[in-house]
XYZ file of C-alpha atoms in Angstrom:
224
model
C 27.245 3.031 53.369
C 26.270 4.644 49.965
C 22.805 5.340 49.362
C 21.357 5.232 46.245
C 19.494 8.285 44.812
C 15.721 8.398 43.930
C 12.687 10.862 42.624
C 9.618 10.658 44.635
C 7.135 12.130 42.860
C 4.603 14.765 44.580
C 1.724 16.724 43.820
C 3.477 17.438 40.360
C 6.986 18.295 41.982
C 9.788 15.947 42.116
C 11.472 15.324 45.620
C 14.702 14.086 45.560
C 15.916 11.242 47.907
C 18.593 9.007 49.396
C 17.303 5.433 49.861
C 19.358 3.762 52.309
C 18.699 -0.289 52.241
C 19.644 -2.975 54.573
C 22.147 -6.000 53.286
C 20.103 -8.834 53.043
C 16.768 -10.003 51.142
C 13.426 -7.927 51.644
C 10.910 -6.848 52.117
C 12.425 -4.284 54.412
C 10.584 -2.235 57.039
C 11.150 1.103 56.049
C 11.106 4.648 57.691
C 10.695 7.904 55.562
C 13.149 11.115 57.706
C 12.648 14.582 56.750
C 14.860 17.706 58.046
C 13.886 20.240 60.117
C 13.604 24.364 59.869
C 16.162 24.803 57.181
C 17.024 21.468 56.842
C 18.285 19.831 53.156
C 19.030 16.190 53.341
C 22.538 16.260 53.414
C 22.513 18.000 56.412
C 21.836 15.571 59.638
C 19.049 12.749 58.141
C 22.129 10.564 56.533
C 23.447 9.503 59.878
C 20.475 8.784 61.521
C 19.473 6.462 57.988
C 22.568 4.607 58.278
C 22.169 3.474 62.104
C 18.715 2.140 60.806
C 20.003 0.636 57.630
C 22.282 -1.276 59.773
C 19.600 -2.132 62.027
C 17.616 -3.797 59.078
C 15.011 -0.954 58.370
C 15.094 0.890 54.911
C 15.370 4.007 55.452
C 14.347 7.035 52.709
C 15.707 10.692 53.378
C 13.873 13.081 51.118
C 14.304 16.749 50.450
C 11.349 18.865 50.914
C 9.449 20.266 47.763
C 11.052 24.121 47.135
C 14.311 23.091 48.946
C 17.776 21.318 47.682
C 17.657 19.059 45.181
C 14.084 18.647 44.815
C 11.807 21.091 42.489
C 9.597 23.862 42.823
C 8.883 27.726 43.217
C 9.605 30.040 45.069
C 12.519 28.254 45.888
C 12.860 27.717 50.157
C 9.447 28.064 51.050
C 8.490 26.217 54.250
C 5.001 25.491 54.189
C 4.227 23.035 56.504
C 0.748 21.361 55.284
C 2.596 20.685 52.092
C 5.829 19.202 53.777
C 3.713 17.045 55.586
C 1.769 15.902 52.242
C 5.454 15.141 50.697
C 6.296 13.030 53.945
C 2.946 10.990 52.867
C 3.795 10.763 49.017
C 7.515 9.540 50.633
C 5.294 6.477 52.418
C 3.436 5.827 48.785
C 7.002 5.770 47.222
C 8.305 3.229 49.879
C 4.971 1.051 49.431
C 5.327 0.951 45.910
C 8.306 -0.963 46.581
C 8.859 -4.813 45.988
C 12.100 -4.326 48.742
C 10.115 -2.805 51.345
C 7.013 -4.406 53.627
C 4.263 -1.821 52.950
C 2.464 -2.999 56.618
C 5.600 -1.888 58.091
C 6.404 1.728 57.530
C 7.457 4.547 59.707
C 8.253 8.289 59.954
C 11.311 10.053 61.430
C 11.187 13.956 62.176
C 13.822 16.343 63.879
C 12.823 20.250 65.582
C 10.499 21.596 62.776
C 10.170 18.026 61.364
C 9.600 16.514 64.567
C 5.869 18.082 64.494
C 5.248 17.308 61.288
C 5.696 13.358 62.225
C 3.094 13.618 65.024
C 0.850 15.052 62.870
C 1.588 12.566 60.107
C 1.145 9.618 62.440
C -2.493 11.016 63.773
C -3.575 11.787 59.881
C -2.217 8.721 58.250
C -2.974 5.359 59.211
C -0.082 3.704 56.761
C 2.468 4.961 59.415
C 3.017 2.535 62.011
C 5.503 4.209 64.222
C 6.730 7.853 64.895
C 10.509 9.231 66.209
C 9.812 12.432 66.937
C 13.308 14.176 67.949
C 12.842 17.332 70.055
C 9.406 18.265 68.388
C 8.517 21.852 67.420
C 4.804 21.792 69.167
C 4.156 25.151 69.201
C 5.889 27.218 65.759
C 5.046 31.123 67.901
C 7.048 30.004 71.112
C 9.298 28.737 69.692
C 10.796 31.112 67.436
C 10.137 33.820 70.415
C 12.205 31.500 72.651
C 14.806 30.363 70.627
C 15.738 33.960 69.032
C 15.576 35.932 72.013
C 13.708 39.111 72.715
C 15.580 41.050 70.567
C 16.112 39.173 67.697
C 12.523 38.029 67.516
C 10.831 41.798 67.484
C 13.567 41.849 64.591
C 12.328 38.674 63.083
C 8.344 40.074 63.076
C 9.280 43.610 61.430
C 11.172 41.917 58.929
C 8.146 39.444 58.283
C 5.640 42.499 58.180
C 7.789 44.246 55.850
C 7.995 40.973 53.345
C 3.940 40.494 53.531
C 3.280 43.830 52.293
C 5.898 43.541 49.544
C 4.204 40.760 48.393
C 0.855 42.484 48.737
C 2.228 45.325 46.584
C 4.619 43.669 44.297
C 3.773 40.111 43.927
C 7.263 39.552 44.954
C 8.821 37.186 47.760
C 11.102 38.453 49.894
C 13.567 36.547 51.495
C 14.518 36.466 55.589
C 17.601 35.511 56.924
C 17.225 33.055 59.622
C 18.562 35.007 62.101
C 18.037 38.621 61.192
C 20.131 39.994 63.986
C 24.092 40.967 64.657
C 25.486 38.075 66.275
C 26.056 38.932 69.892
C 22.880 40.930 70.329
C 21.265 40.717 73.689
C 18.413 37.798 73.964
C 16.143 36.881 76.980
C 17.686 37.121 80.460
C 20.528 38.394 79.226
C 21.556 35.312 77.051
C 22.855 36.402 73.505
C 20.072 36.443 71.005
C 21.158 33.705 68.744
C 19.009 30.525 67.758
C 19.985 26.727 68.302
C 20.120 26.193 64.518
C 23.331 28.595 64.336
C 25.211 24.938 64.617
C 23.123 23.255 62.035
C 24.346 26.193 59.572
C 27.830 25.857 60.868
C 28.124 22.097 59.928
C 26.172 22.356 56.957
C 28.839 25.264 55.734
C 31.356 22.571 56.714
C 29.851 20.086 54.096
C 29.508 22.814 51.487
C 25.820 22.881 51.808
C 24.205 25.851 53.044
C 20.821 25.832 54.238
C 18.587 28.705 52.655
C 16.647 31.299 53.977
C 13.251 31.803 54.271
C 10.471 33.150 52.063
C 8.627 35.815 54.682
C 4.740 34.640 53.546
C 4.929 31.465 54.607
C 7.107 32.369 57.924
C 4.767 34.682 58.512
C 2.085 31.939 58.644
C 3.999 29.435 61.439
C 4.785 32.440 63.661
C 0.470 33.595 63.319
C -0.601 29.762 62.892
């Protein structure tokens, strides 16, 4: 299935998007899928929008503002109030739409993206129905748990270091994902290495590499 490519416009940045639409007359339901962590839309969203394509449902994959295709500096920030806003300018797109049945819109999210969904659905009464796959609920546990002891006391200095860069400099710094050797020692014994390793693994395999992280806005998911 080929998708055809579209600019969702959002608070003055430009998002790009693969719009995946059923065979068939509309107006379409529709559901708007976002990545997670690291995420571009390349990545994972693609197969998920075919199976609903196929299923009837138009589905829209969108890269975040500051990441892939779409526009904006510093380039790979995560910040998630404004990811969130982009997944609601993605729903305005859709409605906007003679193809698609504005009453009948939905949101997909995946790990980091999987919060932002359940969040979306609560704030936004234009989104009928929520898939939230394996949810990040809590952004603190979760990077403690998924790096590993190790890695994560790694992960905070790093962060620390990059705030007062900033503070000093006005420069961003930028945080590899996983800021340890590979192999180093996580909890329990288990190496120190975070489920995402695969998602960077296939992505390499498609020739496109997730980025890595501006420390600021890190900084603010790990404190809330």
């Amino acid at each position: 299935m080929t998708p055809t490519p579209v600019t969702v416009p959002s608070e003055g940045e430009q998002l790009s998007g693969l719009l995946y639409l059923p065979d068939g007359p509309g107006p379409h339901p529709a559901v708007v899928l976002a990545g997670g962590w690291c995420y571009v839309k390349e990545v994972a969203q693609p197969l998920f929008a075919e199976v609903f394509a196929q299923s009837g449902i138009a589905a829209l994959v969108i890269d975040y503002r500051y990441f892939g295709e779409s526009t904006g500096e510093p380039r790979r920030h995560i910040d998630p109030w404004k990811q969130i806003e982009d997944y609601r300018n993605a729903v305005s797109f859709l409605q906007a739409r003679e193809d698609v049945d504005a009453g009948r819109i939905g949101a997909w999210g995946i790990s980091y993206s999987g919060g932002h969904v359940l969040i979306l659905g609560a704030v936004d009464a234009r989104v009928r129905a929520v898939c939230s796959v394996v949810p990040v609920i809590d952004g603190y546990d979760n990077l403690r748990l998924a790096h590993g002891t190790v890695s994560f006391r790694v992960l905070r200095k790093a962060l620390e270091t990059a705030r007062q860069r900033l503070f000093e400099t006005g420069e961003h710094s930028y945080i590899d994902r996983q800021p340890v050797e590979l192999g180093a020692v996580g909890m329990h014994g288990r190496p120190g290495r975070a489920p995402v390793v695969r998602v960077i693994a296939a992505a390499r395999r498609t020739g496109v590499i997730p980025g890595q992280l501006v420390g600021g806005v890190c900084d603010r998911v790990l404190r809330g």
